Short mmCIF file of C-alpha atoms in Angstrom, two decimals:
data_model
loop_
_atom_site.label_atom_id
_atom_site.label_comp_id
_atom_site.label_asym_id
_atom_site.label_seq_id
_atom_site.Cartn_x
_atom_site.Cartn_y
_atom_site.Cartn_z
CA MET R 954 -14.02 21.78 1.05
CA SER R 955 -13.06 19.84 -2.09
CA ARG R 956 -9.62 18.32 -2.52
CA GLN R 957 -7.29 19.70 -5.15
CA TYR R 958 -4.07 17.90 -4.25
CA PHE R 959 -4.64 15.01 -1.84
CA GLY R 960 -6.01 11.73 -3.16
CA THR R 961 -6.63 8.42 -1.40
CA ASP R 962 -2.92 8.01 -0.68
CA GLY R 963 -1.26 11.39 -0.34
CA ILE R 964 -0.38 13.63 -3.26
CA ARG R 965 0.57 11.94 -6.51
CA GLY R 966 1.24 13.03 -10.09
CA ARG R 967 3.53 13.02 -13.11
CA THR R 968 6.79 14.68 -12.15
CA ASN R 969 7.47 18.11 -13.61
CA GLN R 970 3.83 18.21 -14.67
CA GLY R 971 1.33 17.54 -11.89
CA LEU R 972 4.06 17.26 -9.25
CA THR R 973 6.77 19.88 -9.58
CA ALA R 974 9.66 20.99 -7.38
CA GLU R 975 7.79 24.23 -6.73
CA LEU R 976 4.72 22.35 -5.49
CA ALA R 977 6.87 20.04 -3.35
CA MET R 978 8.51 23.02 -1.69
CA LYS R 979 5.10 24.57 -0.98
CA ILE R 980 3.90 21.28 0.48
CA GLY R 981 6.93 21.26 2.76
CA MET R 982 6.20 24.80 3.86
CA ALA R 983 2.48 24.14 4.38
CA ALA R 984 2.84 20.79 6.16
CA GLY R 985 5.70 22.13 8.25
CA THR R 986 3.68 25.17 9.29
CA HIS R 987 0.68 23.01 10.17
CA PHE R 988 2.78 20.80 12.44
CA LEU R 989 4.70 23.59 14.20
CA ARG R 990 3.00 22.90 17.49
CA GLY R 991 4.53 23.59 20.88
CA LYS R 992 7.84 25.21 21.78
CA HIS R 993 10.17 22.23 21.17
CA ARG R 994 12.59 22.00 18.26
CA HIS R 995 10.46 20.56 15.44
CA ARG R 996 11.57 17.63 13.30
CA VAL R 997 10.42 15.93 10.11
CA VAL R 998 11.83 12.64 8.79
CA ILE R 999 11.92 11.93 5.06
CA GLY R 1000 12.30 8.65 3.17
CA LYS R 1001 11.95 7.88 -0.51
CA ASP R 1002 11.92 5.09 -3.04
CA THR R 1003 14.35 4.81 -5.95
CA ARG R 1004 12.76 7.03 -8.61
CA LEU R 1005 14.99 9.49 -10.43
CA SER R 1006 12.68 12.34 -9.43
CA GLY R 1007 13.12 11.50 -5.75
CA TYR R 1008 16.26 13.65 -5.61
CA MET R 1009 14.41 16.70 -6.93
CA ILE R 1010 11.37 16.30 -4.72
CA GLU R 1011 13.41 15.52 -1.61
CA ASN R 1012 15.54 18.64 -2.02
CA ALA R 1013 12.47 20.77 -2.62
CA LEU R 1014 10.75 19.39 0.48
CA VAL R 1015 13.87 19.99 2.57
CA ALA R 1016 13.92 23.61 1.38
CA GLY R 1017 10.25 24.04 2.30
CA PHE R 1018 10.51 22.47 5.74
CA THR R 1019 13.70 24.25 6.75
CA ALA R 1020 12.33 27.56 5.46
CA VAL R 1021 9.54 27.48 8.05
CA GLY R 1022 11.89 26.41 10.85
CA MET R 1023 11.60 22.64 10.90
CA ASP R 1024 14.68 20.38 11.15
CA VAL R 1025 14.91 17.54 8.62
CA VAL R 1026 16.29 14.02 8.96
CA GLN R 1027 16.80 12.24 5.62
CA PHE R 1028 16.85 8.44 5.39
CA GLY R 1029 17.42 7.85 1.68
CA PRO R 1030 15.73 4.85 0.03
CA ILE R 1031 13.62 3.06 2.63
CA PRO R 1032 10.14 1.46 2.68
CA THR R 1033 7.04 3.46 3.50
CA PRO R 1034 6.39 1.50 6.73
CA ALA R 1035 9.91 2.35 7.88
CA VAL R 1036 9.11 6.05 7.65
CA ALA R 1037 5.97 5.54 9.73
CA LEU R 1038 7.93 3.54 12.31
CA LEU R 1039 10.84 5.96 12.55
CA ALA R 1040 8.63 9.06 12.65
CA GLN R 1041 7.16 7.68 15.83
CA SER R 1042 10.35 6.29 17.40
CA MET R 1043 12.38 9.44 16.67
CA ARG R 1044 9.69 11.67 18.19
CA ALA R 1045 9.27 13.50 14.90
CA ASP R 1046 6.40 15.89 14.33
CA LEU R 1047 5.90 14.61 10.81
CA GLY R 1048 7.01 11.79 8.52
CA VAL R 1049 7.23 12.01 4.73
CA MET R 1050 7.56 9.25 2.15
CA ILE R 1051 8.40 10.25 -1.42
CA SER R 1052 6.89 7.53 -3.58
CA ALA R 1053 4.20 6.76 -6.13
CA SER R 1054 4.01 3.19 -4.84
CA HIS R 1055 3.37 0.78 -7.74
CA ASN R 1056 3.17 3.48 -10.44
CA PRO R 1057 5.79 3.83 -13.21
CA TYR R 1058 8.92 5.86 -12.48
CA LEU R 1059 7.68 8.97 -14.29
CA ASP R 1060 5.14 9.45 -11.51
CA ASN R 1061 5.93 10.32 -7.93
CA GLY R 1062 4.07 11.18 -4.77
CA ILE R 1063 4.26 12.56 -1.26
CA LYS R 1064 2.77 10.59 1.64
CA LEU R 1065 2.53 12.24 5.04
CA PHE R 1066 2.48 10.63 8.49
CA GLY R 1067 1.72 12.28 11.80
CA PRO R 1068 3.82 12.00 14.97
CA ASP R 1069 1.89 8.84 15.91
CA GLY R 1070 3.07 7.08 12.73
CA TYR R 1071 -0.39 7.05 11.13
CA LYS R 1072 -1.31 8.63 7.82
CA LEU R 1073 -2.85 12.06 8.21
CA SER R 1074 -6.54 12.50 8.87
CA ASP R 1075 -8.82 14.13 6.29
CA GLU R 1076 -8.95 17.15 8.58
CA ASP R 1077 -5.17 17.58 8.60
CA GLU R 1078 -4.94 17.12 4.84
CA LEU R 1079 -7.62 19.74 4.20
CA LYS R 1080 -5.85 22.23 6.48
CA ILE R 1081 -2.60 21.68 4.62
CA GLU R 1082 -4.43 22.16 1.30
CA ALA R 1083 -5.84 25.43 2.57
CA LEU R 1084 -2.35 26.64 3.47
CA LEU R 1085 -1.11 25.89 -0.05
CA GLY R 1086 -3.32 28.69 -1.32
CA GLN R 1087 -2.24 31.21 1.29
CA TYR R 1088 0.82 33.24 2.14
CA ILE R 1089 3.06 31.18 4.44
CA ALA R 1090 5.27 33.06 6.85
CA LEU R 1091 8.95 32.12 6.75
CA ALA R 1092 11.01 31.53 9.87
CA PRO R 1093 13.35 34.31 11.04
CA SER R 1094 16.85 33.89 9.63
CA LYS R 1095 18.28 32.60 12.90
CA GLU R 1096 15.51 29.98 13.20
CA ILE R 1097 15.84 28.31 9.80
CA GLY R 1098 15.85 24.53 10.15
CA ARG R 1099 18.83 22.21 9.77
CA ALA R 1100 19.04 19.10 7.60
CA ARG R 1101 21.04 15.95 8.21
CA ARG R 1102 21.16 12.46 6.77
CA ILE R 1103 21.42 9.37 8.97
CA GLU R 1104 22.89 6.11 7.70
CA ASP R 1105 21.49 3.54 10.14
CA ALA R 1106 17.77 3.95 9.33
CA ARG R 1107 17.70 0.74 7.30
CA GLY R 1108 19.31 -1.20 10.14
CA ARG R 1109 16.73 0.10 12.60
CA TYR R 1110 13.93 -1.00 10.29
CA ILE R 1111 15.42 -4.46 9.71
CA HIS R 1112 15.58 -4.97 13.48
CA ALA R 1113 11.92 -3.97 13.84
CA VAL R 1114 10.85 -6.27 11.00
CA LYS R 1115 12.65 -9.26 12.47
CA SER R 1116 11.03 -8.57 15.83
CA SER R 1117 7.66 -9.37 14.25
CA PHE R 1118 8.81 -12.93 13.44
CA PRO R 1119 8.21 -15.57 16.15
CA ALA R 1120 11.30 -15.85 18.35
CA ASP R 1121 11.15 -19.65 18.38
CA LEU R 1122 11.33 -20.01 14.59
CA ARG R 1123 14.05 -19.74 11.96
CA LEU R 1124 14.02 -19.76 8.16
CA ASP R 1125 16.84 -22.29 7.84
CA GLY R 1126 16.35 -24.64 4.92
CA LEU R 1127 13.95 -22.35 3.04
CA ARG R 1128 14.97 -21.13 -0.39
CA ILE R 1129 13.16 -17.83 -0.92
CA VAL R 1130 13.03 -15.63 -4.01
CA ILE R 1131 12.40 -11.99 -3.08
CA ASP R 1132 11.44 -9.46 -5.77
CA CYS R 1133 11.91 -5.90 -4.50
CA ALA R 1134 10.60 -4.19 -7.67
CA ASN R 1135 13.86 -2.22 -7.93
CA GLY R 1136 12.29 -0.12 -5.22
CA ALA R 1137 12.61 1.06 -1.66
CA ALA R 1138 13.15 -2.36 -0.05
CA TYR R 1139 15.96 -3.51 -2.36
CA GLN R 1140 18.41 -3.61 0.56
CA VAL R 1141 16.30 -4.21 3.67
CA ALA R 1142 14.00 -7.06 2.62
CA PRO R 1143 16.70 -9.50 1.40
CA SER R 1144 18.81 -8.65 4.45
CA ALA R 1145 15.98 -9.39 6.91
CA LEU R 1146 15.31 -12.79 5.30
CA TRP R 1147 19.00 -13.71 5.25
CA GLU R 1148 19.47 -12.72 8.88
CA LEU R 1149 16.61 -15.06 9.82
CA GLY R 1150 18.41 -17.96 8.15
CA ALA R 1151 16.86 -18.20 4.69
CA GLU R 1152 18.68 -18.94 1.45
CA VAL R 1153 17.81 -15.76 -0.45
CA ILE R 1154 17.61 -15.28 -4.20
CA ALA R 1155 17.08 -11.56 -4.71
CA ILE R 1156 15.70 -10.04 -7.92
CA GLY R 1157 14.55 -6.51 -8.63
CA VAL R 1158 17.42 -5.19 -6.52
CA GLY R 1159 19.28 -3.11 -9.10
CA PRO R 1160 17.51 0.26 -9.14
CA ASN R 1161 18.73 2.79 -11.69
CA GLY R 1162 16.15 5.54 -11.23
CA SER R 1163 13.84 4.41 -14.03
CA ASN R 1164 13.29 0.66 -13.58
CA ILE R 1165 11.14 0.71 -10.44
CA ASN R 1166 8.08 -1.57 -10.94
CA ASP R 1167 9.21 -2.16 -14.53
CA GLY R 1168 8.34 -5.76 -15.31
CA CYS R 1169 8.90 -6.77 -11.70
CA GLY R 1170 7.38 -6.49 -8.24
CA SER R 1171 3.90 -7.21 -6.95
CA THR R 1172 2.12 -5.76 -9.98
CA ALA R 1173 4.16 -7.81 -12.48
CA PRO R 1174 4.87 -11.19 -10.83
CA MET R 1175 5.82 -13.06 -14.02
CA LEU R 1176 9.57 -12.73 -13.41
CA LEU R 1177 9.10 -13.96 -9.85
CA GLN R 1178 7.04 -16.94 -11.02
CA GLU R 1179 9.71 -17.92 -13.54
CA THR R 1180 12.54 -17.52 -11.02
CA VAL R 1181 10.80 -19.55 -8.31
CA VAL R 1182 10.20 -22.46 -10.66
CA SER R 1183 13.62 -22.36 -12.38
CA SER R 1184 15.52 -22.11 -9.08
CA GLY R 1185 13.49 -24.76 -7.27
CA ALA R 1186 12.60 -22.25 -4.55
CA ASP R 1187 10.11 -22.99 -1.80
CA ILE R 1188 8.31 -19.68 -2.13
CA GLY R 1189 8.49 -16.27 -3.81
CA ILE R 1190 7.79 -12.87 -2.31
CA ALA R 1191 7.00 -9.77 -4.37
CA LEU R 1192 6.89 -6.24 -2.97
CA ASP R 1193 5.91 -3.04 -4.76
CA GLY R 1194 7.94 0.13 -5.20
CA ASP R 1195 7.55 1.38 -1.64
CA ALA R 1196 7.19 -2.09 -0.07
CA ASP R 1197 3.82 -1.66 1.58
CA ARG R 1198 2.25 -4.25 -0.74
CA LEU R 1199 2.80 -8.02 -0.90
CA ILE R 1200 2.07 -10.78 -3.39
CA ILE R 1201 3.24 -14.38 -2.91
CA VAL R 1202 4.14 -17.10 -5.42
CA ASP R 1203 4.08 -20.75 -4.32
CA GLU R 1204 6.68 -23.36 -5.31
CA LYS R 1205 4.64 -24.25 -8.42
CA GLY R 1206 4.70 -20.67 -9.67
CA GLN R 1207 1.08 -19.94 -8.78
CA VAL R 1208 0.27 -16.40 -7.65
CA VAL R 1209 -1.27 -15.98 -4.19
CA ASP R 1210 -3.13 -12.68 -3.92
CA GLY R 1211 -3.94 -10.54 -0.92
CA ASP R 1212 -7.23 -12.28 -0.18
CA GLN R 1213 -5.52 -15.66 0.28
CA ILE R 1214 -2.75 -14.08 2.35
CA MET R 1215 -5.28 -12.36 4.60
CA ALA R 1216 -7.24 -15.59 4.99
CA LEU R 1217 -4.10 -17.43 6.10
CA ILE R 1218 -2.98 -14.75 8.55
CA VAL R 1219 -6.37 -14.08 10.12
CA THR R 1220 -7.14 -17.76 10.69
CA ASN R 1221 -3.70 -18.28 12.24
CA PHE R 1222 -4.29 -15.30 14.51
CA ALA R 1223 -7.67 -16.72 15.49
CA ARG R 1224 -6.22 -20.15 16.31
CA ALA R 1225 -3.47 -18.53 18.39
CA GLY R 1226 -6.04 -16.49 20.29
CA VAL R 1227 -4.55 -13.15 19.27
CA LEU R 1228 -7.18 -11.99 16.76
CA ARG R 1229 -8.83 -8.82 18.04
CA GLY R 1230 -12.39 -7.90 17.17
CA GLY R 1231 -13.23 -11.32 15.75
CA SER R 1232 -13.10 -10.04 12.17
CA LEU R 1233 -10.89 -9.26 9.21
CA VAL R 1234 -11.13 -5.77 7.71
CA ALA R 1235 -10.94 -5.74 3.92
CA THR R 1236 -12.37 -3.69 1.06
CA VAL R 1237 -15.35 -4.13 -1.22
CA MET R 1238 -12.97 -5.65 -3.79
CA SER R 1239 -12.15 -8.75 -1.73
CA ASN R 1240 -13.50 -11.97 -3.21
CA LEU R 1241 -16.85 -13.36 -2.15
CA GLY R 1242 -15.08 -16.68 -1.63
CA LEU R 1243 -13.06 -15.09 1.17
CA GLU R 1244 -16.23 -13.93 2.89
CA ARG R 1245 -17.79 -17.39 2.67
CA PHE R 1246 -14.58 -19.05 3.94
CA LEU R 1247 -14.30 -16.75 6.94
CA GLU R 1248 -17.95 -17.30 7.80
CA GLY R 1249 -17.24 -21.04 7.97
CA GLN R 1250 -14.35 -20.32 10.34
CA GLY R 1251 -16.51 -18.19 12.63
CA ILE R 1252 -14.64 -15.03 11.60
CA GLY R 1253 -16.37 -11.88 10.40
CA LEU R 1254 -15.51 -9.69 7.44
CA GLU R 1255 -15.75 -5.92 7.69
CA ARG R 1256 -15.75 -4.27 4.25
CA THR R 1257 -14.61 -0.71 3.53
CA LYS R 1258 -14.10 1.54 0.54
CA VAL R 1259 -11.03 0.81 -1.57
CA GLY R 1260 -7.84 2.23 -0.08
CA ASP R 1261 -5.66 1.10 2.79
CA ARG R 1262 -6.42 4.31 4.69
CA TYR R 1263 -10.08 3.30 4.91
CA VAL R 1264 -9.11 -0.19 6.04
CA LEU R 1265 -6.93 1.28 8.76
CA GLU R 1266 -9.62 3.74 9.85
CA ARG R 1267 -12.07 0.88 10.37
CA MET R 1268 -9.42 -1.18 12.18
CA ARG R 1269 -8.78 1.66 14.60
CA GLU R 1270 -12.47 2.37 15.12
CA GLY R 1271 -13.34 -1.26 15.84
CA GLY R 1272 -10.17 -2.44 17.56
CA PHE R 1273 -9.28 -4.96 14.82
CA ASN R 1274 -5.66 -6.01 14.27
CA VAL R 1275 -5.73 -7.67 10.82
CA GLY R 1276 -6.74 -5.91 7.63
CA GLY R 1277 -5.76 -5.39 4.05
CA GLU R 1278 -6.63 -5.38 0.38
CA GLN R 1279 -6.83 -7.97 -2.35
CA SER R 1280 -4.10 -6.02 -4.16
CA GLY R 1281 -1.64 -6.92 -1.41
CA HIS R 1282 -1.72 -4.15 1.18
CA MET R 1283 -1.49 -5.91 4.53
CA ILE R 1284 -1.98 -4.05 7.80
CA LEU R 1285 -1.06 -5.90 10.98
CA SER R 1286 -1.54 -3.29 13.67
CA ASP R 1287 0.29 -5.34 16.30
CA TYR R 1288 3.47 -4.60 14.35
CA GLY R 1289 2.97 -1.25 12.65
CA THR R 1290 0.77 1.70 11.85
CA THR R 1291 0.55 1.19 8.10
CA GLY R 1292 0.78 -1.56 5.50
CA ASP R 1293 4.04 -3.50 5.50
CA GLY R 1294 4.74 -6.11 2.84
CA THR R 1295 7.85 -7.49 4.54
CA VAL R 1296 6.17 -7.93 7.94
CA ALA R 1297 3.20 -9.66 6.30
CA ALA R 1298 5.58 -11.92 4.36
CA LEU R 1299 7.21 -13.01 7.61
CA GLN R 1300 3.81 -14.02 8.99
CA VAL R 1301 3.29 -16.15 5.89
CA LEU R 1302 6.74 -17.69 6.25
CA ALA R 1303 6.08 -18.46 9.91
CA ALA R 1304 2.93 -20.36 8.89
CA LEU R 1305 4.95 -22.24 6.26
CA VAL R 1306 7.65 -23.23 8.74
CA ARG R 1307 5.11 -24.43 11.30
CA ALA R 1308 3.05 -26.40 8.76
CA LYS R 1309 6.09 -28.20 7.33
CA LYS R 1310 4.19 -28.50 4.05
CA PRO R 1311 4.77 -27.09 0.56
CA ALA R 1312 3.59 -23.54 0.01
CA SER R 1313 0.96 -24.72 -2.50
CA GLU R 1314 -0.75 -26.68 0.29
CA VAL R 1315 -0.62 -23.86 2.82
CA LEU R 1316 -1.25 -20.67 0.88
CA HIS R 1317 -4.57 -21.43 -0.83
CA PRO R 1318 -6.99 -21.76 2.10
CA PHE R 1319 -10.13 -21.05 0.05
CA ASP R 1320 -11.43 -21.30 -3.51
CA PRO R 1321 -12.25 -17.86 -4.93
CA VAL R 1322 -15.45 -17.41 -6.88
CA PRO R 1323 -15.13 -16.17 -10.47
CA GLN R 1324 -14.26 -12.48 -10.37
CA LEU R 1325 -13.50 -10.05 -13.18
CA LEU R 1326 -12.25 -6.47 -13.01
CA LYS R 1327 -11.99 -4.17 -16.03
CA ASN R 1328 -11.05 -0.51 -16.27
CA VAL R 1329 -12.65 2.03 -18.60
CA ARG R 1330 -10.76 5.25 -19.19
CA PHE R 1331 -12.74 8.44 -19.75
CA ALA R 1332 -11.82 11.99 -20.74
CA GLU R 1333 -14.09 14.08 -18.53
CA GLY R 1334 -17.48 14.24 -16.86
CA LYS R 1335 -19.19 11.64 -14.65
CA PRO R 1336 -20.13 8.64 -16.81
CA LEU R 1337 -21.63 6.73 -13.87
CA GLU R 1338 -24.35 9.37 -13.49
CA HIS R 1339 -25.62 8.89 -17.06
CA ALA R 1340 -29.12 7.37 -17.21
CA ASP R 1341 -28.15 4.71 -19.77
CA VAL R 1342 -25.24 3.51 -17.63
CA GLN R 1343 -27.39 3.43 -14.50
CA HIS R 1344 -30.00 1.36 -16.33
CA VAL R 1345 -27.44 -1.29 -17.36
CA ILE R 1346 -26.04 -1.37 -13.84
CA ALA R 1347 -29.51 -1.89 -12.36
CA GLN R 1348 -30.11 -4.82 -14.72
CA ALA R 1349 -26.78 -6.39 -13.73
CA GLU R 1350 -27.48 -6.02 -10.02
CA ALA R 1351 -30.83 -7.78 -10.45
CA GLU R 1352 -29.17 -10.67 -12.31
CA LEU R 1353 -26.49 -11.13 -9.64
CA ASN R 1354 -28.87 -10.79 -6.69
CA GLY R 1355 -28.27 -13.66 -4.27
CA CYS R 1356 -25.42 -15.25 -6.24
CA GLY R 1357 -22.80 -12.54 -6.65
CA ARG R 1358 -21.70 -8.93 -6.21
CA LEU R 1359 -21.12 -5.87 -8.33
CA VAL R 1360 -18.66 -3.10 -7.41
CA ILE R 1361 -18.31 -0.07 -9.68
CA ARG R 1362 -16.24 2.93 -8.69
CA PRO R 1363 -14.14 5.73 -10.14
CA SER R 1364 -10.42 5.47 -9.43
CA GLY R 1365 -9.09 7.83 -6.79
CA THR R 1366 -5.82 8.42 -8.69
CA GLU R 1367 -6.62 8.46 -12.43
CA PRO R 1368 -9.57 9.08 -14.84
CA VAL R 1369 -10.72 5.48 -14.85
CA ILE R 1370 -13.95 3.69 -13.97
CA ARG R 1371 -13.31 0.30 -12.36
CA VAL R 1372 -15.98 -2.33 -13.00
CA MET R 1373 -15.84 -5.50 -10.93
CA ALA R 1374 -18.31 -8.37 -10.75
CA GLU R 1375 -18.17 -11.77 -9.10
CA GLY R 1376 -20.53 -14.68 -8.78
CA ASN R 1377 -21.01 -18.40 -9.03
CA ARG R 1378 -20.97 -18.50 -12.85
CA GLU R 1379 -17.96 -17.25 -14.79
CA ASP R 1380 -19.92 -16.67 -18.01
CA GLN R 1381 -22.47 -14.50 -16.20
CA VAL R 1382 -19.74 -12.46 -14.51
CA ARG R 1383 -17.98 -11.83 -17.82
CA ASP R 1384 -21.21 -10.86 -19.56
CA VAL R 1385 -22.19 -8.42 -16.81
CA VAL R 1386 -18.81 -6.67 -16.77
CA ASP R 1387 -18.64 -6.42 -20.57
CA ARG R 1388 -22.11 -4.88 -20.77
CA ILE R 1389 -21.39 -2.26 -18.14
CA CYS R 1390 -18.01 -1.39 -19.66
CA ALA R 1391 -19.64 -0.98 -23.10
CA ALA R 1392 -22.26 1.35 -21.62
CA VAL R 1393 -19.62 3.46 -19.90
CA GLU R 1394 -17.45 3.62 -23.04
CA LYS R 1395 -20.45 4.74 -25.10
CA VAL R 1396 -21.15 7.80 -22.95
CA ALA R 1397 -17.50 8.52 -22.12
CA THR R 1398 -16.35 9.07 -25.71
#
């Protein structure tokens, strides 16, 4: 069965176009019906980021869930990993996060978590999709669900986040800039750092409904870089709109991407004897330099398709406890069931405290090989199946054989072909990517 609504990370679209209040209510009805299992009183927990459309979608979801007899607990603005955590701890049947992650505010999305705190399986998503096209029975009038809002959800999450930080360490003496992208973590992340003793300079903490990810956060670290340098901070931390993604900036203003962060965390886990499975799980987009570095450390690298759900699936299958993406999704399964930018940041800060060295000396454990990623937008069709494009790709693969890699894939969330190449020579990498992009553009227009 093909997917009409679910992508690689829940359901996402432009609000009042691809994602409407009507659709959100139907999703609530369908997901609620699917998880009405057993004779207990059923419960769903709902969190959201700070987008203007969050009010509309939340109310529509509440209507859908209560209409089929499921009680609703609303958290308000809270990170995605908090929803996963609280769905499990509150014995909920389902967790929902309303967010389009790092997308602009005009977009929104619905992410679903099962009672175990993990994102739904493909099987569950397909069953919910099937229900969206069917008649859904409503609960009898006397069995309509109730809705309530709780105010201490953020405090519960802060406590859980701090529990992931080593008990023998403090952040005293560290000046930390935290950029919350005007998103879901604008209250919890600065509070957690302050409670651990840090001097906190918080930016991106004034959400107004439309400024989420706007020139700030992990996808736009320029403001963080400037603030770190101008304030003389020791380190900068950038989260995305729903705080499941992390990018770091060292004291010199240099960006540290997910590959470097994963390298630091996985080697520290290995030295401490707590690394499970002997490998890091990352995607095909992670730099070849990371793979070579880990090999020198006696640590394996398991590669998956792009998407944190695929990383997590492989982690669960193989019993690994460290995984993530170059883009900044970090999954540390000892501390949570999904990516958590704040928890990953605390692992980085713990390494910094223990090393007693500047961030620039700690956070760049390997030298990445030249890597270039370009996106080509297309209107319709399947450009990658065109014979001319396949011919150019075959030539590029032959040129990079033994000295680099080529990764070409359609985006899972928008009509874009992503072309990535890496290798020992920067000029060769650039030439290969440009040729493939030109071939795709030629057949896509």
